[in-house]
Amino acid sequence: MNKKTDFVYSQESEPHRIRTKKILKQFPQLRQLIGKNPNTIFAIIGLVGFQIVMAWFLRDQPWWAILAGAYLLGAFADHALFVMIHECTHQLLFKNRNANRWASMFANLPQILPSAISFEKYHIKHHAFQGVHELDADLPNHWEAKLINNSFLGKAVWLLFFPVFQVFRLSRLREIHPIDGWIVTNFAIQVAFTTAIWYFMGWPAVIYLLLSFSFSVGLHPLGARWIQEHYLTHSAEQETYSYYGKLNKVAFNVGFHNEHHDFPSIPWNKLPQIRKTAPEYYDTLHYHMSWTKLFFRFLFDREISLFNRILRRERGKVALTDVSKPDAEISFAPPVGKKESVVVVTE
């Protein structure tokens, strides 16, 4: 076994814009899937309500019931809410950008930590500059990968404190301004909500919500999603992986990650149609069928470490302000003799 001491560096540009162009040229009908899904707000309302009811129910229960409730139910609700925040980040609910931001902050409420707006700031850069270390917050720090190494204990600690490690990454992303009015608003709303939960339900309710959030992104099979999306888990240097397992039903199809990177302007409910329409582009890629299996493989397989990521030093000609909507921006000239016009969706 060769212990990795650095990331894998690529001279190639990120694969998604190229594939998007190829797929749209062959299957132009996929443009019809681009749009908004305002009904997603009802899922957000239901999930937020579920977490508040659970917090109320567990407010006077023993510690083991709070722990079990957070692991078995709360984690799935919070993970789904994270997917909802992700949808809002890509403005896939409403046409108005600010309406999406308010929806994302509402979805953020049970998660206690104010992360909805900061996620928007950094996630779009992850799409536009995938693999560029100074702009892609999804990539671990060098010291982070070295510290965690490839041991079971190191990787378990990394998953347990995953949000903490993400915070430490922000200092290297110097071109992205971390604070603005929306960030402050997000913070103030979270403080008010958490204070209300504590005042009316007590600390056990707050602890339930904190544990739910921690499990939803960390030491839980759901945490394997962070490994599934971009970690090199096969011999081929494939940069992005999808997950096609059963948990997509409670995770709003977030596992369709190659599809999402290729078509970030298509909402969650239509992502499976991309693979169904263009199977030759997705079934030929490596993909995962079990987050649980990947969770344990990541922990115990010493061949997998945080260095199993592709980095690129060349950011290309993409502008820092790029909103990463290649599927909506790419257009093709109509065949000679045709008078059809191609509408390029912009916002």
Coordinates of C-alpha atoms in Angstrom, one line a residue:
M1 CA 0.0 0.0 0.0
N2 CA 1.4 3.4 -1.1
K3 CA 0.5 6.1 1.4
K4 CA -0.7 9.2 -0.4
T5 CA 1.0 12.5 0.6
D6 CA -0.6 14.8 -2.0
F7 CA -3.7 15.3 -4.1
V8 CA -4.0 14.1 -7.7
Y9 CA -3.3 17.0 -10.1
S10 CA -5.0 17.2 -13.5
Q11 CA -4.0 19.3 -16.5
E12 CA -7.5 18.8 -18.0
S13 CA -10.4 21.3 -17.5
E14 CA -13.3 20.1 -15.3
P15 CA -15.4 17.6 -17.2
H16 CA -18.9 18.9 -16.8
R17 CA -19.2 21.8 -19.2
I18 CA -17.7 19.7 -22.0
R19 CA -20.2 16.9 -21.3
T20 CA -23.1 19.3 -21.0
K21 CA -22.4 20.6 -24.5
K22 CA -22.2 17.1 -26.0
I23 CA -25.4 16.0 -24.3
L24 CA -27.4 19.1 -25.3
K25 CA -26.2 18.7 -28.9
Q26 CA -27.4 15.1 -29.0
F27 CA -30.5 15.5 -26.8
P28 CA -31.7 19.2 -27.1
Q29 CA -35.0 18.2 -25.6
L30 CA -33.3 18.2 -22.2
R31 CA -33.6 22.0 -22.3
Q32 CA -37.3 21.5 -21.5
L33 CA -36.4 20.3 -18.0
I34 CA -34.7 23.5 -17.1
G35 CA -36.9 25.6 -14.8
K36 CA -38.2 26.1 -11.3
N37 CA -40.1 23.9 -8.9
P38 CA -42.0 26.2 -6.5
N39 CA -43.7 23.2 -4.9
T40 CA -40.4 22.5 -3.2
I41 CA -41.3 25.1 -0.6
F42 CA -44.0 22.7 0.7
A43 CA -41.3 20.1 1.3
I44 CA -39.3 22.7 3.2
I45 CA -42.3 23.7 5.4
G46 CA -43.1 20.0 6.1
L47 CA -39.5 19.2 7.1
V48 CA -39.1 22.3 9.3
G49 CA -42.4 21.5 11.0
F50 CA -41.3 17.8 11.5
Q51 CA -38.1 18.9 13.3
I52 CA -39.9 21.3 15.5
V53 CA -42.5 18.7 16.5
M54 CA -39.7 16.2 17.2
A55 CA -37.9 18.7 19.3
W56 CA -41.1 19.3 21.3
F57 CA -41.8 15.6 21.7
L58 CA -38.2 14.8 22.9
R59 CA -37.9 17.8 25.2
D60 CA -38.6 15.7 28.3
Q61 CA -37.3 12.3 27.1
P62 CA -34.2 10.5 28.4
W63 CA -30.9 11.2 26.7
W64 CA -30.9 7.8 24.8
A65 CA -34.3 8.7 23.2
I66 CA -32.9 12.1 22.1
L67 CA -29.8 10.4 20.6
A68 CA -31.8 7.7 18.8
G69 CA -34.4 10.2 17.5
A70 CA -31.6 12.4 16.1
Y71 CA -29.8 9.5 14.5
L72 CA -32.7 7.6 13.1
L73 CA -35.1 10.4 12.1
G74 CA -33.6 13.9 12.7
A75 CA -30.5 13.2 10.6
F76 CA -32.7 12.3 7.5
A77 CA -34.9 15.4 8.0
D78 CA -31.9 17.7 8.3
H79 CA -30.1 16.1 5.4
A80 CA -33.2 16.7 3.3
L81 CA -33.3 20.3 4.4
F82 CA -29.7 20.7 3.3
V83 CA -30.8 19.5 -0.1
M84 CA -33.5 22.1 0.0
I85 CA -30.9 24.8 0.8
H86 CA -28.9 23.5 -2.2
E87 CA -32.0 23.9 -4.4
C88 CA -32.4 27.5 -3.2
T89 CA -28.7 28.2 -3.8
H90 CA -29.2 27.3 -7.5
Q91 CA -32.4 29.4 -7.5
L92 CA -34.5 26.4 -8.5
L93 CA -37.6 27.4 -6.5
F94 CA -38.6 30.9 -7.5
K95 CA -37.6 33.4 -10.2
N96 CA -36.7 36.0 -7.6
R97 CA -33.2 35.5 -6.2
N98 CA -34.1 37.0 -2.8
A99 CA -37.2 34.8 -2.5
N100 CA -34.9 31.7 -2.9
R101 CA -32.6 33.2 -0.1
W102 CA -35.5 33.6 2.3
A103 CA -36.6 30.0 1.6
S104 CA -33.1 28.8 2.2
M105 CA -32.9 30.6 5.5
F106 CA -36.3 29.1 6.5
A107 CA -34.9 25.6 5.7
N108 CA -31.9 26.4 7.7
L109 CA -33.8 27.0 11.0
P110 CA -33.8 23.5 12.6
Q111 CA -30.1 23.1 11.7
I112 CA -29.2 25.7 14.4
L113 CA -25.9 26.7 12.7
P114 CA -26.4 29.7 10.3
S115 CA -25.1 28.2 7.0
A116 CA -27.7 28.8 4.3
I117 CA -26.3 32.0 2.8
S118 CA -22.6 31.1 3.3
F119 CA -23.3 27.9 1.5
E120 CA -24.6 29.9 -1.5
K121 CA -21.5 32.0 -1.5
Y122 CA -19.1 29.0 -1.7
H123 CA -21.1 26.3 -3.5
I124 CA -21.5 28.2 -6.7
K125 CA -17.7 28.6 -6.8
H126 CA -17.4 24.9 -6.4
H127 CA -19.4 24.4 -9.6
A128 CA -17.5 27.2 -11.5
F129 CA -14.0 26.3 -10.3
Q130 CA -14.2 22.6 -9.5
G131 CA -10.8 21.4 -8.3
V132 CA -9.2 24.9 -8.0
H133 CA -7.9 24.9 -4.5
E134 CA -8.1 28.6 -3.8
L135 CA -11.8 28.8 -4.9
D136 CA -13.4 25.3 -4.3
A137 CA -14.4 25.0 -0.6
D138 CA -15.4 21.3 -1.2
L139 CA -11.7 20.5 -1.3
P140 CA -9.9 19.7 2.0
N141 CA -6.9 21.8 3.1
H142 CA -3.5 20.2 2.7
W143 CA -2.9 20.2 6.5
E144 CA -6.4 18.7 6.9
A145 CA -5.7 15.8 4.6
K146 CA -2.3 15.2 6.2
L147 CA -3.7 15.4 9.7
I148 CA -6.6 12.9 9.0
N149 CA -4.4 10.6 7.0
N150 CA -5.8 7.2 6.1
S151 CA -6.5 5.8 9.5
F152 CA -9.9 4.7 10.8
L153 CA -9.7 7.0 13.8
G154 CA -8.7 10.0 11.7
K155 CA -11.5 9.6 9.2
A156 CA -14.1 9.0 12.0
V157 CA -13.0 12.2 13.7
W158 CA -13.2 14.0 10.4
L159 CA -16.7 12.9 9.8
L160 CA -17.7 13.7 13.3
F161 CA -16.5 17.2 13.1
F162 CA -17.0 17.7 9.4
P163 CA -18.7 21.2 9.7
V164 CA -15.7 22.4 11.8
F165 CA -13.2 21.3 9.2
Q166 CA -15.3 23.1 6.6
V167 CA -15.0 26.4 8.5
F168 CA -11.2 26.1 8.6
R169 CA -11.2 26.0 4.8
L170 CA -12.7 29.4 4.4
S171 CA -9.5 31.3 5.2
R172 CA -7.8 30.0 2.0
L173 CA -10.7 31.2 -0.2
R174 CA -9.5 34.8 -0.1
E175 CA -11.2 36.0 -3.3
I176 CA -14.6 35.3 -1.8
H177 CA -16.0 37.9 0.7
P178 CA -17.3 36.0 3.7
I179 CA -19.5 38.7 5.3
D180 CA -22.4 40.7 3.9
G181 CA -25.9 41.8 5.0
W182 CA -27.5 38.5 4.1
I183 CA -24.9 36.6 6.2
V184 CA -25.7 38.8 9.2
T185 CA -29.5 38.3 8.6
N186 CA -29.0 34.5 8.5
F187 CA -27.1 34.7 11.7
A188 CA -29.7 36.9 13.5
I189 CA -32.6 34.6 12.4
Q190 CA -30.8 31.5 13.7
V191 CA -30.1 33.1 17.0
A192 CA -33.7 34.2 17.4
F193 CA -35.0 30.7 16.4
T194 CA -32.6 28.8 18.7
T195 CA -33.4 31.2 21.6
A196 CA -37.1 30.5 21.1
I197 CA -36.6 26.7 21.0
W198 CA -34.6 27.0 24.3
Y199 CA -37.1 29.3 25.9
F200 CA -40.2 27.2 25.1
M201 CA -38.8 23.7 25.0
G202 CA -35.5 23.7 26.9
W203 CA -32.0 22.5 26.3
P204 CA -32.9 18.9 25.4
A205 CA -34.8 20.2 22.3
V206 CA -31.8 22.3 21.3
I207 CA -29.5 19.3 21.8
Y208 CA -31.8 17.1 19.6
L209 CA -31.6 19.7 16.8
L210 CA -27.8 20.0 17.1
L211 CA -27.4 16.2 17.1
S212 CA -29.7 15.9 14.1
F213 CA -27.5 18.4 12.1
S214 CA -24.3 16.7 13.2
F215 CA -25.4 13.3 12.1
S216 CA -26.9 14.6 8.9
V217 CA -23.5 15.7 7.6
G218 CA -21.1 13.6 9.6
L219 CA -20.6 10.2 11.4
H220 CA -23.6 8.6 9.8
P221 CA -24.2 6.7 6.5
L222 CA -25.6 10.0 5.2
G223 CA -22.2 11.5 5.7
A224 CA -20.9 9.1 3.0
R225 CA -22.5 11.5 0.5
W226 CA -19.5 13.8 0.9
I227 CA -17.2 10.9 -0.1
Q228 CA -19.5 9.8 -2.9
E229 CA -19.6 13.1 -4.8
H230 CA -16.0 13.7 -5.6
Y231 CA -13.6 11.4 -3.9
L232 CA -11.6 9.0 -6.1
T233 CA -13.0 5.6 -5.0
H234 CA -12.2 3.7 -8.2
S235 CA -9.0 3.2 -10.1
A236 CA -10.0 5.5 -12.9
E237 CA -9.5 9.2 -12.2
Q238 CA -13.2 10.1 -12.4
E239 CA -13.9 13.4 -10.8
T240 CA -17.6 13.2 -9.9
Y241 CA -19.7 10.2 -8.9
S242 CA -23.4 9.7 -8.7
Y243 CA -25.4 7.6 -6.2
Y244 CA -28.4 5.7 -7.5
G245 CA -29.5 3.9 -4.3
K246 CA -32.9 3.9 -2.5
L247 CA -32.1 6.8 -0.1
N248 CA -32.5 9.2 -3.0
K249 CA -36.2 9.0 -2.3
V250 CA -35.8 10.7 1.1
A251 CA -32.8 12.8 -0.1
F252 CA -34.6 14.5 -3.0
N253 CA -32.4 12.9 -5.7
V254 CA -29.3 14.6 -4.4
G255 CA -27.4 11.4 -5.4
F256 CA -27.7 12.3 -9.1
H257 CA -24.5 14.3 -8.8
N258 CA -23.0 14.0 -12.2
E259 CA -26.4 14.9 -13.6
H260 CA -26.6 17.9 -11.3
H261 CA -23.1 19.2 -12.2
D262 CA -23.9 18.8 -15.9
F263 CA -27.4 20.5 -15.6
P264 CA -27.4 22.7 -12.5
S265 CA -30.5 24.6 -13.8
I266 CA -32.7 21.5 -13.6
P267 CA -34.6 21.0 -10.2
W268 CA -34.3 17.9 -8.1
N269 CA -37.5 16.2 -9.2
K270 CA -36.3 16.1 -12.9
L271 CA -32.7 14.9 -12.4
P272 CA -33.5 11.2 -13.0
Q273 CA -34.9 12.1 -16.4
I274 CA -31.4 13.3 -17.5
R275 CA -29.9 9.8 -16.9
K276 CA -33.0 8.2 -18.5
T277 CA -32.7 10.3 -21.6
A278 CA -28.9 10.0 -22.0
P279 CA -27.9 6.7 -20.4
E280 CA -24.8 6.3 -22.6
Y281 CA -23.3 9.3 -20.8
Y282 CA -24.0 8.2 -17.2
D283 CA -24.3 4.4 -17.1
T284 CA -20.8 4.2 -18.5
L285 CA -19.4 6.1 -15.5
H286 CA -18.6 4.6 -12.1
Y287 CA -21.4 5.2 -9.6
H288 CA -22.4 4.1 -6.1
M289 CA -25.5 2.1 -5.0
S290 CA -25.1 2.3 -1.2
W291 CA -24.1 5.1 1.0
T292 CA -23.9 2.7 4.0
K293 CA -21.4 0.5 2.2
L294 CA -19.4 3.5 1.1
F295 CA -19.5 4.9 4.7
F296 CA -17.8 1.8 6.1
R297 CA -15.4 1.4 3.1
F298 CA -14.2 5.0 3.6
L299 CA -13.6 4.3 7.3
F300 CA -11.8 1.0 7.0
D301 CA -10.1 1.2 3.5
R302 CA -6.6 2.6 4.0
E303 CA -6.3 3.2 0.3
I304 CA -8.8 6.0 0.6
S305 CA -7.8 9.2 2.3
L306 CA -8.6 12.9 1.9
F307 CA -5.9 13.1 -0.7
N308 CA -8.1 11.1 -3.0
R309 CA -9.2 14.3 -4.8
I310 CA -8.4 15.9 -8.2
L311 CA -7.0 19.4 -8.1
R312 CA -6.1 21.7 -11.0
R313 CA -3.9 24.7 -10.9
E314 CA -5.3 26.3 -14.0
R315 CA -8.7 27.9 -13.4
G316 CA -9.3 28.7 -17.1
K317 CA -11.1 31.8 -18.4
V318 CA -14.1 31.5 -16.1
A319 CA -15.0 34.8 -14.5
L320 CA -15.1 35.0 -10.7
T321 CA -18.7 36.1 -11.0
D322 CA -19.7 33.1 -13.0
V323 CA -23.1 31.7 -11.7
S324 CA -22.4 28.2 -13.2
K325 CA -25.4 27.6 -15.5
P326 CA -23.8 25.9 -18.5
D327 CA -26.9 24.1 -19.4
A328 CA -28.9 27.4 -19.6
E329 CA -26.1 29.3 -21.3
I330 CA -24.9 27.0 -24.0
S331 CA -26.7 27.5 -27.3
F332 CA -26.4 26.0 -30.7
A333 CA -27.1 27.5 -34.1
P334 CA -30.1 26.0 -35.9
P335 CA -29.5 23.8 -39.0
V336 CA -29.2 25.7 -42.3
G337 CA -32.6 26.5 -43.7
K338 CA -34.3 26.5 -40.3
K339 CA -35.6 29.6 -38.7
E340 CA -35.9 28.3 -35.2
S341 CA -34.5 30.5 -32.5
V342 CA -32.7 29.2 -29.4
V343 CA -33.7 31.0 -26.2
V344 CA -30.8 31.2 -23.8
V345 CA -32.2 31.3 -20.2
T346 CA -30.4 33.9 -18.1
E347 CA -31.1 35.5 -14.8

